[in-house]
CSV table of C-alpha atoms in Angstrom, one decimal:
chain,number,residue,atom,x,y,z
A,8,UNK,CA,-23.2,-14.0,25.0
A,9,UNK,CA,-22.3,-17.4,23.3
A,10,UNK,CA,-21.2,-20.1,26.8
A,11,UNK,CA,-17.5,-20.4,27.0
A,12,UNK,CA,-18.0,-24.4,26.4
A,13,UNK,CA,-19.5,-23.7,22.9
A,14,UNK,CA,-16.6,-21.3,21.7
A,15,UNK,CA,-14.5,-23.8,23.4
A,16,UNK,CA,-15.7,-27.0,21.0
A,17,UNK,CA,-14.2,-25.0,17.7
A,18,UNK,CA,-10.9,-25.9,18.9
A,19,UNK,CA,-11.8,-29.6,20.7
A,20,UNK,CA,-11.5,-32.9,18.7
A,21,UNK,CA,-14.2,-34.0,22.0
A,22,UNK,CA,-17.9,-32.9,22.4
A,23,UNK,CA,-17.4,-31.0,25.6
A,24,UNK,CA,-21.3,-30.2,26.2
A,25,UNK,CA,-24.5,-32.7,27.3
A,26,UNK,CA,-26.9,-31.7,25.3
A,27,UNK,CA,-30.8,-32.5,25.6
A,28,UNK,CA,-32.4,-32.7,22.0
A,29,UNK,CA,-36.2,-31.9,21.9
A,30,UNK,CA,-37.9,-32.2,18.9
A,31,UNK,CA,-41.3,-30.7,17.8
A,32,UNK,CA,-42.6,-33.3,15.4
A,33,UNK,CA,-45.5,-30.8,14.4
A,34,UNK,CA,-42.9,-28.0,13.2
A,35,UNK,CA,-40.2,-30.0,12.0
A,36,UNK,CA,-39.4,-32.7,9.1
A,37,UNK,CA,-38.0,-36.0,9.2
A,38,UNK,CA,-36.0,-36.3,6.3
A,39,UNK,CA,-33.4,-33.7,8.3
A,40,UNK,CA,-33.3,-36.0,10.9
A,41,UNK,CA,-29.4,-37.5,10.1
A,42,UNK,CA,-28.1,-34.4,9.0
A,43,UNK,CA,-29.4,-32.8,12.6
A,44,UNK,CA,-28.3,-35.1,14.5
A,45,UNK,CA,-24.7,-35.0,12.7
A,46,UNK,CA,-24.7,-31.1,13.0
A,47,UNK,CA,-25.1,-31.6,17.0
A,48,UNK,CA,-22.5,-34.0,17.5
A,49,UNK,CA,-20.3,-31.2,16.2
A,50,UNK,CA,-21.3,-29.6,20.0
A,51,UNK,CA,-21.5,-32.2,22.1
A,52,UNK,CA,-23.4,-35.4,23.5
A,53,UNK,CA,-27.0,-36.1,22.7
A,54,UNK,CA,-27.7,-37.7,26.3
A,55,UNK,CA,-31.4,-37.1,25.8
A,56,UNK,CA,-33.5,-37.6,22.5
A,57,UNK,CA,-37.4,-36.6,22.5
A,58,UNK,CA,-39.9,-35.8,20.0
A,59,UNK,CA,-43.1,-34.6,20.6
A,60,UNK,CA,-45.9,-35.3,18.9
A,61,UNK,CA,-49.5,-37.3,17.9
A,62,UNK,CA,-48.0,-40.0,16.6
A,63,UNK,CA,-51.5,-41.9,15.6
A,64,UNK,CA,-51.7,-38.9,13.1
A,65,UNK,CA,-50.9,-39.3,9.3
A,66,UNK,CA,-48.8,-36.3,8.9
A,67,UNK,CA,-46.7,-38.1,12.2
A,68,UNK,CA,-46.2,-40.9,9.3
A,69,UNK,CA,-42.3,-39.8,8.4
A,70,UNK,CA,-41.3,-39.3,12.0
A,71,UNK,CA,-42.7,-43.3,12.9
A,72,UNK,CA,-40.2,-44.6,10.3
A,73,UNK,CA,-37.0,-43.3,12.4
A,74,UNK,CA,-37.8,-43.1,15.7
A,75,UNK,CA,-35.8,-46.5,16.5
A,76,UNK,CA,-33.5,-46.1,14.1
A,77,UNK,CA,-32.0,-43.1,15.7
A,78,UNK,CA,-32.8,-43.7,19.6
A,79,UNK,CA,-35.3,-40.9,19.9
A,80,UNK,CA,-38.2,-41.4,22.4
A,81,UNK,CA,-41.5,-40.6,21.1
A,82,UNK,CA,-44.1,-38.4,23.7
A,83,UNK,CA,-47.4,-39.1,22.5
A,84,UNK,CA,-49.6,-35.8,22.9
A,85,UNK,CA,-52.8,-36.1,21.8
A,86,UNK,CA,-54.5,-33.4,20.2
A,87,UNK,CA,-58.0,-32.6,22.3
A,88,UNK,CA,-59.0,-30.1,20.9
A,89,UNK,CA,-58.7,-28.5,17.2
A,90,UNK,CA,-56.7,-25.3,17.2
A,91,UNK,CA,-55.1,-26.0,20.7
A,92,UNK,CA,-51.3,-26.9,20.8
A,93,UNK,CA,-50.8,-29.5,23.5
A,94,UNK,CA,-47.6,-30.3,21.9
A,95,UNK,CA,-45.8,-27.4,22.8
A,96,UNK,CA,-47.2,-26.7,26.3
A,97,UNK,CA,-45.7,-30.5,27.1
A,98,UNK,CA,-42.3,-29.8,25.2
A,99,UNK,CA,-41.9,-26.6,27.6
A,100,UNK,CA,-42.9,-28.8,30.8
A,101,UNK,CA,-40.4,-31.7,30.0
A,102,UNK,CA,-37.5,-29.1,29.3
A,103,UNK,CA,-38.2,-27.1,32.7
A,104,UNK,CA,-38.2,-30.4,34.1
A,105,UNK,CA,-34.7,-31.5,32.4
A,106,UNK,CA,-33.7,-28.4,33.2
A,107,UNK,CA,-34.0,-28.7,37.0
A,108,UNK,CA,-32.2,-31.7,36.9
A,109,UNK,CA,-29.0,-29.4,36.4
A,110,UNK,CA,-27.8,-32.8,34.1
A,111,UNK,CA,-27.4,-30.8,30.9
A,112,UNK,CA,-25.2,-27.9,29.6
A,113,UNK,CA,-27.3,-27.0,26.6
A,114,UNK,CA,-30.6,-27.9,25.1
A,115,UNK,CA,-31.4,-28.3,21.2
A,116,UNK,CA,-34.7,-27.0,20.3
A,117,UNK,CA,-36.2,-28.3,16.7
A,118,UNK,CA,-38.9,-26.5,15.6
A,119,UNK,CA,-39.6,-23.6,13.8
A,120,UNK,CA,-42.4,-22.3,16.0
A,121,UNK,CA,-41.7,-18.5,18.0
A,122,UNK,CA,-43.8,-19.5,20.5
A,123,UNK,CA,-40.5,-21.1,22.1
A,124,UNK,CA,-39.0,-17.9,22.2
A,125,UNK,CA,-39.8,-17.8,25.8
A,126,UNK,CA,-38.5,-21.0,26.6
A,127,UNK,CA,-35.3,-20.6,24.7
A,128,UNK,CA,-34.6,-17.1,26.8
A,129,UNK,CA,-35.3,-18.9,30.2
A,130,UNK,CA,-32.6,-21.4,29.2
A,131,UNK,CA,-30.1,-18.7,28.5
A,132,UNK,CA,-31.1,-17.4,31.8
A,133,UNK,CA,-29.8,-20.2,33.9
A,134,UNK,CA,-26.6,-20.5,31.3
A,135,UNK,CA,-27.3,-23.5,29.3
A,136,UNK,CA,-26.2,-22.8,25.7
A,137,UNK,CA,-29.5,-23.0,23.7
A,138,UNK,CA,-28.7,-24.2,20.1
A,139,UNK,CA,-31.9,-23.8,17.8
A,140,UNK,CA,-32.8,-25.6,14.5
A,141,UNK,CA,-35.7,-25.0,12.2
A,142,UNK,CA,-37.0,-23.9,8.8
A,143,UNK,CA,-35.9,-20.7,6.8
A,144,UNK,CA,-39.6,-19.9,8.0
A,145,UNK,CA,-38.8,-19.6,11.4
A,146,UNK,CA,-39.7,-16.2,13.2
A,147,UNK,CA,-36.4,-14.0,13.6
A,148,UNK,CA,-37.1,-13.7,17.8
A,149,UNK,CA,-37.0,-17.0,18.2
A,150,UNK,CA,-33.7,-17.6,15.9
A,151,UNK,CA,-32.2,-14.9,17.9
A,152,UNK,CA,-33.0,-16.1,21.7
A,153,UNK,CA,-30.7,-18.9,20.5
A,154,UNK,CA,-26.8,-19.1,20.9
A,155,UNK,CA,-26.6,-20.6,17.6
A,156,UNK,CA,-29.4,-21.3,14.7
A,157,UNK,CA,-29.3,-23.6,11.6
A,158,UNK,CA,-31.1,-23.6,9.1
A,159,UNK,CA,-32.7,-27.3,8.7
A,160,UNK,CA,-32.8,-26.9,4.6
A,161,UNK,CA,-28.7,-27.2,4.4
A,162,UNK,CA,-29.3,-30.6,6.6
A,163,UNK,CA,-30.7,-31.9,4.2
A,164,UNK,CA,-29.1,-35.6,2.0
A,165,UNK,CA,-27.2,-34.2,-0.5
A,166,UNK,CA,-28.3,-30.9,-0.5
A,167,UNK,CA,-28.0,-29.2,-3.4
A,168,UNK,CA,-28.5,-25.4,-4.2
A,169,UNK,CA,-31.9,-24.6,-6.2
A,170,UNK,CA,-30.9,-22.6,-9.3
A,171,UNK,CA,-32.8,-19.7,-9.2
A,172,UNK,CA,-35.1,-18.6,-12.2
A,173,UNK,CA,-33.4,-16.0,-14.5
A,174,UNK,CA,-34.8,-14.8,-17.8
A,175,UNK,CA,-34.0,-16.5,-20.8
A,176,UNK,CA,-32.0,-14.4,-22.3
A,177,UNK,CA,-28.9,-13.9,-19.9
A,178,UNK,CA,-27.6,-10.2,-20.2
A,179,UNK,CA,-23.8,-9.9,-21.4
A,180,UNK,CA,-20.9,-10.5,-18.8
A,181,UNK,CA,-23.4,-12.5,-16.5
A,182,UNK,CA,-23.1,-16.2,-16.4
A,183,UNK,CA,-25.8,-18.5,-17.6
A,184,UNK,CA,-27.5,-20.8,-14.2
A,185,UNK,CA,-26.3,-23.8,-16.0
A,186,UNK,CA,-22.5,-22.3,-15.7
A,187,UNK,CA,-22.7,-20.9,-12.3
A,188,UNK,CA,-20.8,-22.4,-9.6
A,189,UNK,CA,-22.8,-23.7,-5.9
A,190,UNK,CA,-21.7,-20.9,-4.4
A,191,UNK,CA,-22.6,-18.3,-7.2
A,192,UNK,CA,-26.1,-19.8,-7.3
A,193,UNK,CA,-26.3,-19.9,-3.3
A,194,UNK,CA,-26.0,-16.3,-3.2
A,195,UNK,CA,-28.7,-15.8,-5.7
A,196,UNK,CA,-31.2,-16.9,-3.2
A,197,UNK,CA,-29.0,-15.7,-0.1
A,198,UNK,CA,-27.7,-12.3,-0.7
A,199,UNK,CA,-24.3,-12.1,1.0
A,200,UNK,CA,-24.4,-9.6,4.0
A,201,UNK,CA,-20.9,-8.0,3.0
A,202,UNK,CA,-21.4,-5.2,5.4
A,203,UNK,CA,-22.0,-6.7,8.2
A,204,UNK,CA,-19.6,-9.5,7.7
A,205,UNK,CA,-16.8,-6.8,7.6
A,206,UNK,CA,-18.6,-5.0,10.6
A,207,UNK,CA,-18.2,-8.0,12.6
A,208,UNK,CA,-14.7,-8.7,11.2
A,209,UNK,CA,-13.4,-5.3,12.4
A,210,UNK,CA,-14.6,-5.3,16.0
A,211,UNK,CA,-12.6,-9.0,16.4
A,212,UNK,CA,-9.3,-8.1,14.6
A,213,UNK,CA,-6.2,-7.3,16.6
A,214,UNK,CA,-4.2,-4.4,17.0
A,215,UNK,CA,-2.4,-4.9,13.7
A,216,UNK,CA,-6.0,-5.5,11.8
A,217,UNK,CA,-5.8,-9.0,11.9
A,218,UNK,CA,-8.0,-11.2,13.3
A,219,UNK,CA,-7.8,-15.9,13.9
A,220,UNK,CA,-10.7,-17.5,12.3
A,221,UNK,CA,-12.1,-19.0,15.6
A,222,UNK,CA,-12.3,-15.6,17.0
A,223,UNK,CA,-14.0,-13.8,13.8
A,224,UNK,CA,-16.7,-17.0,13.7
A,225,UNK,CA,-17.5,-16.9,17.2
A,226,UNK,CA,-18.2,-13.0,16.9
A,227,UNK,CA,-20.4,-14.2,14.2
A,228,UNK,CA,-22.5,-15.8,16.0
A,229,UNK,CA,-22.5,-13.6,18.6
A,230,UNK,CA,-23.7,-10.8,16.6
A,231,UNK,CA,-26.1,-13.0,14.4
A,232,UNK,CA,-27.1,-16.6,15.5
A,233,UNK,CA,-27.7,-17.7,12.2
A,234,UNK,CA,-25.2,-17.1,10.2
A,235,UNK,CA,-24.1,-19.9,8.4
A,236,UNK,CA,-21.4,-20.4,5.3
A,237,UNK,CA,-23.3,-23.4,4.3
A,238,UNK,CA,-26.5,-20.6,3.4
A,239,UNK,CA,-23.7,-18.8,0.5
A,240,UNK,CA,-22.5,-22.3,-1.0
A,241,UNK,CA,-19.9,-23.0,1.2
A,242,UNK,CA,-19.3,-25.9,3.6
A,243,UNK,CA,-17.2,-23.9,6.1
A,244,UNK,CA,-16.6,-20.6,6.8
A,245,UNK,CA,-12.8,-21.0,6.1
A,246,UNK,CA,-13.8,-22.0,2.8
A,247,UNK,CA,-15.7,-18.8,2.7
A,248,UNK,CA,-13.2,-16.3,3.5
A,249,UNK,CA,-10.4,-18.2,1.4
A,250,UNK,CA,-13.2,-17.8,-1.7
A,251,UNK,CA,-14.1,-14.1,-0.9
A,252,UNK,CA,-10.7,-13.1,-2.1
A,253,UNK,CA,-12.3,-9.2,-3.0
A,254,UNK,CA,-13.2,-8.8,0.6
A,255,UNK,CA,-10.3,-10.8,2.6
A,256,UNK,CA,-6.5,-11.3,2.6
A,257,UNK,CA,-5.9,-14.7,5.0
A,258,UNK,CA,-2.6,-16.2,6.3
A,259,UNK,CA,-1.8,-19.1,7.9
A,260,UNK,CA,0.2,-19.3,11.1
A,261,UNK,CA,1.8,-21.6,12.9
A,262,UNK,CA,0.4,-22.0,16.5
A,263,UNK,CA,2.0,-22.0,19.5
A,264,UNK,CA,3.7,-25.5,20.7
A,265,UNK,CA,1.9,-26.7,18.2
A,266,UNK,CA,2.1,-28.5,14.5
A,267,UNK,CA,-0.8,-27.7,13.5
A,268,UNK,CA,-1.6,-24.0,11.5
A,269,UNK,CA,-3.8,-21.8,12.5
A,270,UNK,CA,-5.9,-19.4,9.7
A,271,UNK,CA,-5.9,-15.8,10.1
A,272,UNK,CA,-7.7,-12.9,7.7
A,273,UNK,CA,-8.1,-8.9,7.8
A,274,UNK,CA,-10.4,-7.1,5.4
A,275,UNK,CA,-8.5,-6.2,1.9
């Protein structure tokens, strides 16, 4: 189930969780590294910033270059022995440890290894919201012991959607890749899950088949921890719905004692 606190930040203008950011310099790439840390301000407070890792290592090369620029503390693992992971046996260690310090209401894991799975499940355990982020590559267990999961490659500067090779000769009624739009060309290389996106849409809709767009998101997640609107070419998911005009009717409502509107859809 997705922590009350995390549902609870789609509506705050505040982070309302401390959150302890752990990073796996061996699975994870440093060129994401302002666009993560972005994305998990959107939940909260980074109190604690570690990346594990041998730094004397060439391929730690990247990671050396921003370490002060964005306040992350380096653990130096040294690698013993060829074929053994020390790196992730002193990640799990330091989190247990953070963990017991009962300091923290979530933990980010970055890495796209599964063998956190474990980890990330003992975190949910003790009812820290677990928020993972790692490469399209990264096993589905892991991605799905998390309460959320982003995908690193729509972190990236100025990410742009890879056109996806079609034949040269384009049959009739289809657009050429040169005239398709972001999103079009996004859901080339994502196929959009229309069934279950209306699957999850019906079991959060009220009695009259409608249902808000905090409450439809949230089941999202719930049902699929990384879904993201970012993956189909758009930047959020009310962009999405609004766009997906075959598949949604949405309406915008005044809230309660408040100025402010509040968007609501049901399936068409």
């Amino acid at each position: 189930m997705v922590s009350p606190r995390l549902v609870a930040k789609i509506e705050s203008e505040e982070p309302t969780l401390r959150l302890a950011v752990l990073i796996d310099a061996d699975n994870a790439q440093a060129t994401v590294i302002e666009g993560l840390l972005a994305e998990i301000a959107r939940f909260g407070e980074a109190t604690v910033r570690r990346i594990y890792g041998d730094f004397t290592a060439p391929t730690s090369a990247s990671w050396k270059k921003v370490l002060q620029r964005y306040a992350i503390k380096p653990v130096q693992q040294f690698a013993y022995t060829t074929g053994k992971n020390a790196t992730d046996s002193t990640l799990i260690i330091d989190a247990m440890d953070l963990l017991y310090t009962r300091k923290f209401d979530g933990f980010c894991l970055i890495t796209s290894d599964s063998d956190f799975t474990g980890l990330a499940m003992r975190l949910r355990e003790e009812g820290l919201t677990v928020l993972g982020f790692g490469e399209k590559k990264t096993p589905e267990a892991f991605r799905n012991a998390c309460h959320k999961f982003v995908f690193t490659e729509v972190l990236r500067p100025e990410t742009a959607v890879k056109s996806v090779s079609l034949p040269s000769k384009v049959e009739s009624g289809k657009k050429s890749v040169s005239s398709q739009t972001p999103a079009e060309a996004a859901e080339l290389a994502h196929e959009f899950p229309k069934e279950f996106v209306l699957t999850a849409l019906e079991q959060s809709t009220d009695d009259a088949g409608w249902a808000q767009l905090g409450t439809f998101g949230s089941y999202l997640t719930k049902l699929q921890p990384d879904f993201d609107s970012r993956l189909y070419g758009y930047k959020k998911l009310s962009d999405l719905v609004k766009a997906k005009t075959e598949l949604f009717v949405t309406e915008e409502r005044q809230a309660p004692g408040s100025n402010q509107k509040v968007l609501y859809l049901r399936a068409k």
